[in-house]
Short mmCIF file of C-alpha atoms in Angstrom, two decimals:
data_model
loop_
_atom_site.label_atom_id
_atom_site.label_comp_id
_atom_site.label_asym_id
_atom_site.label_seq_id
_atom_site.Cartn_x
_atom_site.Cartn_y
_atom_site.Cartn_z
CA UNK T 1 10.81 -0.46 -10.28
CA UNK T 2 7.34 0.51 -10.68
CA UNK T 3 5.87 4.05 -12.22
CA UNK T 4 3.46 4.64 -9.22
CA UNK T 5 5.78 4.41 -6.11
CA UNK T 6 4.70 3.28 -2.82
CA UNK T 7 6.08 3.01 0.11
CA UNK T 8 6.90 -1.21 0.52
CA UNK T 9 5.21 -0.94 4.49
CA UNK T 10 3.61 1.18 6.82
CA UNK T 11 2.70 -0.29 10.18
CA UNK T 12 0.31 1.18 13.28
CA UNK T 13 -1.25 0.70 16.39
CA UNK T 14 -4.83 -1.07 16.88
CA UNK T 15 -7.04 1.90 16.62
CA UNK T 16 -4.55 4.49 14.94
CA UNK T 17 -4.51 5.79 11.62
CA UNK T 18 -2.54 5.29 8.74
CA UNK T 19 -1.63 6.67 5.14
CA UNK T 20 -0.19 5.14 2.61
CA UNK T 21 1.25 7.27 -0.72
CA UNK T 22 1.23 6.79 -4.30
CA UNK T 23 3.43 8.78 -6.17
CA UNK T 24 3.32 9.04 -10.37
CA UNK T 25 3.37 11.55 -13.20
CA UNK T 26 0.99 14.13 -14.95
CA UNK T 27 0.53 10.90 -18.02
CA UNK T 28 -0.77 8.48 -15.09
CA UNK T 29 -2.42 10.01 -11.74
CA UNK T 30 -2.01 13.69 -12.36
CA UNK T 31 -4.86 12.89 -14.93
CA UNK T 32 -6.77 9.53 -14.70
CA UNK T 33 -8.62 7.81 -11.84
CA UNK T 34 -6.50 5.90 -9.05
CA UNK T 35 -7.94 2.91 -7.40
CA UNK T 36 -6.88 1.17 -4.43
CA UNK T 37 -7.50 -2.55 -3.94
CA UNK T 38 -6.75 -4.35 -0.31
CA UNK T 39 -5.14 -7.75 -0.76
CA UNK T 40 -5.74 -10.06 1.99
CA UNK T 41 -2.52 -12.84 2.67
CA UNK T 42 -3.57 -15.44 0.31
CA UNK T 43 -6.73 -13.95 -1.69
CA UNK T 44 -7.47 -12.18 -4.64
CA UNK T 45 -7.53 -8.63 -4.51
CA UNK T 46 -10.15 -6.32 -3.40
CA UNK T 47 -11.66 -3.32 -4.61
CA UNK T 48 -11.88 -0.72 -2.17
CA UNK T 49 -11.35 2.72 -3.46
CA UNK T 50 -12.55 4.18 -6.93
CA UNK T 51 -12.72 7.63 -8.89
CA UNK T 52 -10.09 8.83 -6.48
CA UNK T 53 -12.49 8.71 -3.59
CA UNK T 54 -15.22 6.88 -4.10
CA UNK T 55 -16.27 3.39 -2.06
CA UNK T 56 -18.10 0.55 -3.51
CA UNK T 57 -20.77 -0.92 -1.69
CA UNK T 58 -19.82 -2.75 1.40
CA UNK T 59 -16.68 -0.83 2.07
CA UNK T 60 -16.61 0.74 5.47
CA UNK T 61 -15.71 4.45 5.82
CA UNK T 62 -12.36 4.07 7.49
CA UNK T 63 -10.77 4.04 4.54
CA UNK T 64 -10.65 7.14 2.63
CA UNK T 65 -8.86 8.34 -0.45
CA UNK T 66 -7.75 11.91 -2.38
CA UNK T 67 -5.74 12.80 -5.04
CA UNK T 68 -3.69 16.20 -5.57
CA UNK T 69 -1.72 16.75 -8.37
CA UNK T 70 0.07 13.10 -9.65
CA UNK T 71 0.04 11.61 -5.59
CA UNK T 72 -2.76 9.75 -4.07
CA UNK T 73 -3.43 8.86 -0.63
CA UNK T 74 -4.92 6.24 1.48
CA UNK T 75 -6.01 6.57 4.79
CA UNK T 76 -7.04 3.88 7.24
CA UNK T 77 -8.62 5.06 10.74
CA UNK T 78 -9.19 2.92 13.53
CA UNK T 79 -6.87 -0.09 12.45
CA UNK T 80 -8.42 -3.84 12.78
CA UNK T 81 -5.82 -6.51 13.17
CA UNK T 82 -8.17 -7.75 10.28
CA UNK T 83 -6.85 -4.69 7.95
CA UNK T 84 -3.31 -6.29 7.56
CA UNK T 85 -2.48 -6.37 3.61
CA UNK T 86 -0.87 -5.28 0.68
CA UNK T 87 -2.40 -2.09 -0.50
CA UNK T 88 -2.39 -1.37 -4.33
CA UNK T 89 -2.99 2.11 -6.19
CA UNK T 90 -3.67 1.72 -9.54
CA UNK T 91 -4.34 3.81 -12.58
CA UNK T 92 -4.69 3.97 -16.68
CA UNK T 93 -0.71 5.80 -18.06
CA UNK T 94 -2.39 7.89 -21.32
CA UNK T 95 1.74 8.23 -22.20
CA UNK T 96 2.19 4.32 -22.08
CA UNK T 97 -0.96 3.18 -23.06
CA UNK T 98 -1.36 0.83 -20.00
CA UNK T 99 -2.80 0.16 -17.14
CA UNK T 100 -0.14 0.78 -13.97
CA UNK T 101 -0.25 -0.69 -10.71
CA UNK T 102 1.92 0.28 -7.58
CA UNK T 103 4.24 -1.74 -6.31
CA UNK T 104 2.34 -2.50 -2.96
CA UNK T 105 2.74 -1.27 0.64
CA UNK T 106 2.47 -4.28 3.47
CA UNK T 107 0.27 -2.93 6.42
CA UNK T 108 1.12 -4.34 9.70
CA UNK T 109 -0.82 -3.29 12.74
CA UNK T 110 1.20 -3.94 15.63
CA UNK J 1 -24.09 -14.26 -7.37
CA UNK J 2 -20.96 -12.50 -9.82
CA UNK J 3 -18.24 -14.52 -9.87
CA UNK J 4 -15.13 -15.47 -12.11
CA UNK J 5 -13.42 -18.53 -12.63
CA UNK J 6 -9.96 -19.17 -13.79
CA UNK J 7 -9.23 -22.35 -14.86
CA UNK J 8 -5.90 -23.46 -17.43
CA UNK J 9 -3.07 -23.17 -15.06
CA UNK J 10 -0.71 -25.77 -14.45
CA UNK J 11 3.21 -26.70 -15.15
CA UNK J 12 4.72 -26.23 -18.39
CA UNK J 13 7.98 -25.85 -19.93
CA UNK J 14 9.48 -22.75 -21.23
CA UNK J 15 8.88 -22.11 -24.56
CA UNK J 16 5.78 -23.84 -25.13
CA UNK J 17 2.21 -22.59 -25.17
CA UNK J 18 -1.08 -22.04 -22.32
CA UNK J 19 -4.05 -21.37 -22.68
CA UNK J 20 -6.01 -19.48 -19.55
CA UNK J 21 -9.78 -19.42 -18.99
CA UNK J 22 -12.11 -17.07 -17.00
CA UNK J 23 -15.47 -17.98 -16.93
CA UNK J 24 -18.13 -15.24 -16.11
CA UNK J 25 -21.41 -15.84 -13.88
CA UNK J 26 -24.05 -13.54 -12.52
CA UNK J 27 -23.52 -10.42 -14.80
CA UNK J 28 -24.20 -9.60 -18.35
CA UNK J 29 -20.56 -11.10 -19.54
CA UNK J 30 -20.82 -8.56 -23.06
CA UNK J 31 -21.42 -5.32 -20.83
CA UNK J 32 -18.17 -5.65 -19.40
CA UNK J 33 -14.06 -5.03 -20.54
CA UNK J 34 -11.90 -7.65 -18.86
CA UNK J 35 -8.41 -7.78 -17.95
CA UNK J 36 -5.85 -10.32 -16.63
CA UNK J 37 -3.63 -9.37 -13.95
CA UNK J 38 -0.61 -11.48 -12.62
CA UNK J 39 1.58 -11.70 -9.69
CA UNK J 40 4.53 -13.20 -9.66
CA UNK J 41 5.82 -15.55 -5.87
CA UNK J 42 6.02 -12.69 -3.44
CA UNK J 43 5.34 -9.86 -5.85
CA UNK J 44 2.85 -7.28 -6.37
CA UNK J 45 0.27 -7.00 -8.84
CA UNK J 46 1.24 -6.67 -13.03
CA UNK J 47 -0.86 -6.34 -15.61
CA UNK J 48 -1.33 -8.24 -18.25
CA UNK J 49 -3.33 -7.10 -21.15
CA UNK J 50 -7.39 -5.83 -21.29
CA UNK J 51 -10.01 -5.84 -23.54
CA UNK J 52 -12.72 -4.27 -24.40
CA UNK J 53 -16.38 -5.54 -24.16
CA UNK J 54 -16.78 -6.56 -27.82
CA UNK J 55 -13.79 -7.64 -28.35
CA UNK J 56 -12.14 -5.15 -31.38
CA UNK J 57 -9.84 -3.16 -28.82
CA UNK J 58 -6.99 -4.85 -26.73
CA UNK J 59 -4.33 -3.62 -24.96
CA UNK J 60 -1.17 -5.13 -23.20
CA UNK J 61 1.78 -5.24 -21.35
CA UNK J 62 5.38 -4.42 -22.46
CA UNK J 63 6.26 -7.78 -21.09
CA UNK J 64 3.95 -9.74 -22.79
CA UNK J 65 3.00 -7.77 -26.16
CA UNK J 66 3.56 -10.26 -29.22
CA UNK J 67 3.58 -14.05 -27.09
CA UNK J 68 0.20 -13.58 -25.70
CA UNK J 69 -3.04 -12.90 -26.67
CA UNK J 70 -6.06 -11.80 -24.84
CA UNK J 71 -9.77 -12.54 -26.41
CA UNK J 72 -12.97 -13.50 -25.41
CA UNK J 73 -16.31 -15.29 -26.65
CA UNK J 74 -19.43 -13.38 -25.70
CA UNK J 75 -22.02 -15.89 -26.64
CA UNK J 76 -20.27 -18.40 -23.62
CA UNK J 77 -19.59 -15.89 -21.08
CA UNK J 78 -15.73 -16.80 -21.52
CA UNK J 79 -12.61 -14.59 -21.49
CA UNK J 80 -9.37 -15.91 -22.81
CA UNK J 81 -5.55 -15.62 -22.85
CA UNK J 82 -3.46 -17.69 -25.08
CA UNK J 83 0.16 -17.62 -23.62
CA UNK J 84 3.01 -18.57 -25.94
CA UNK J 85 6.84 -18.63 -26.05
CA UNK J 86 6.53 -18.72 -21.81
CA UNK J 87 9.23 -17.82 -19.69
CA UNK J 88 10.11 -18.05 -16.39
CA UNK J 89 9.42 -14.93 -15.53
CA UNK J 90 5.82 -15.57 -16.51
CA UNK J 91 5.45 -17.84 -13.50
CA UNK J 92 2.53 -16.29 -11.65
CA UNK J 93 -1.13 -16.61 -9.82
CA UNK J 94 -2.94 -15.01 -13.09
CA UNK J 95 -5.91 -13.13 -12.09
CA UNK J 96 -9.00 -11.98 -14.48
CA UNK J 97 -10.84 -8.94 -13.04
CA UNK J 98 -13.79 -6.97 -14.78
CA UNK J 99 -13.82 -3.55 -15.86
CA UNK J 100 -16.39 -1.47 -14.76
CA UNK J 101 -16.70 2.04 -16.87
CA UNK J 102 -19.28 3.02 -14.21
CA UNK J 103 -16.67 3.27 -11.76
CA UNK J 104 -14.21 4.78 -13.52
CA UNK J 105 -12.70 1.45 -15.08
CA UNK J 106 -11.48 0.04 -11.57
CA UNK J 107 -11.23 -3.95 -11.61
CA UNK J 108 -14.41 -4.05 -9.49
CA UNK J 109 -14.54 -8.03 -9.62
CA UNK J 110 -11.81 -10.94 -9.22
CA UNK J 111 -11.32 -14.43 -9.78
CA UNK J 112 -9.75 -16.93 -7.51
CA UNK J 113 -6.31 -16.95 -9.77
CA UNK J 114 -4.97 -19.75 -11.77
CA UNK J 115 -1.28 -20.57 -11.24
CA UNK J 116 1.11 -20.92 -13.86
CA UNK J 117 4.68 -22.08 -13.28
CA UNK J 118 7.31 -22.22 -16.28
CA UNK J 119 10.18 -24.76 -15.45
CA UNK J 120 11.63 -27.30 -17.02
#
């Protein structure tokens, strides 16, 4: 059972959008950066979301991130076959002294 | 280009000792913390321990705290972590990512993974 819940999947339609949650505590996201890294079926993750918001280089503005409080929030607009993954928040616990990662949500784009 | 290389994996029995390598290319190796990440056979991602850019502060995982040992050697662009007392529940793909304080600490770079099963 991870610290930073996720949802396990979240699936969509070719063009559609899609959010996907991660849920934690005032010691982890409520006040430290969350990432988000895409993990392609067979590859190393990737980082795609930084700062709460923020995209690296090379990272196409359909995806977008917040925070509020301890959630975060992915969103994904105009869904590529290509997009299907396991999504990752991730974040520094000040309580724990660690860093956390979610326990993944599989995209599928139907 | 910047790149990471794992190299160490391979079979060994539980109880006894590995040693994991991640060799750093195309980036100034001593500017940079480091972690290792693992993931277990159809799990998600777990970290493993970090470390700090010169080496005096580390940091690790409840599951791992007291067998292994993360370090690093600056002067050959290396990053280490000695694994003892393994488990089978330390089978994994272990991952070394870098740290990067200019955006906010995420794991902006990844290595290719080095797999580690535990079995007798």
């Amino acid at each position: 059972q991870s610290v930073l819940t996720q949802p396990p999947s979240v699936s969509a339609a070719p063009g559609q959008k899609v959010s996907i949650s991660c849920s934690g505590s005032t010691s982890n996201i409520g006040n430290n950066y969350v990432s988000w890294y895409q993990q392609l079926p067979g590859t190393a993750p990737k980082l795609l979301i930084y700062d709460n918001y923020k995209r690296p280089s090379g990272i196409p503005d359909r995806f977008s991130a917040s925070k509020s409080g301890t959630s975060a929030t992915l969103d994904i607009t105009g869904l590529q076959t290509g997009d299907e993954a396991d999504y990752y928040c991730e974040t520094w616990d000040s309580s724990l002294g660690a860093v956390l990662f979610g326990g993944g949500t599989q995209l599928a784009v139907l | 280009q910047v790149q990471l290389v794992e190299s160490g994996g391979g079979v060994v029995q539980p109880g006894r000792s590995l040693r994991l390598s991640c060799e750093a290319s195309g980036f100034t190796f001593r500017n940079y913390g480091m972690h290792w990440v693992r993931q277990a056979p159809g799990k998600g991602l777990e970290w493993v321990a970090d470390i700090w850019n010169d080496g005096n502060n580390k940091y690790y995982g409840d599951s791992v705290e007291g067998r292994f040992t993360i370090s690093r050697d600056n002067s050959k662009n290396t990053l280490y972590l000695q694994m003892n007392s393994l488990r089978a529940e330390d089978t994994a793909v272990y991952y070394c990512a870098r740290d990067d304080l200019n955006l906010g600490n995420a794991m902006d770079v990844w290595g290719q993974g080095t797999t580690v099963t535990v079995s007798s």
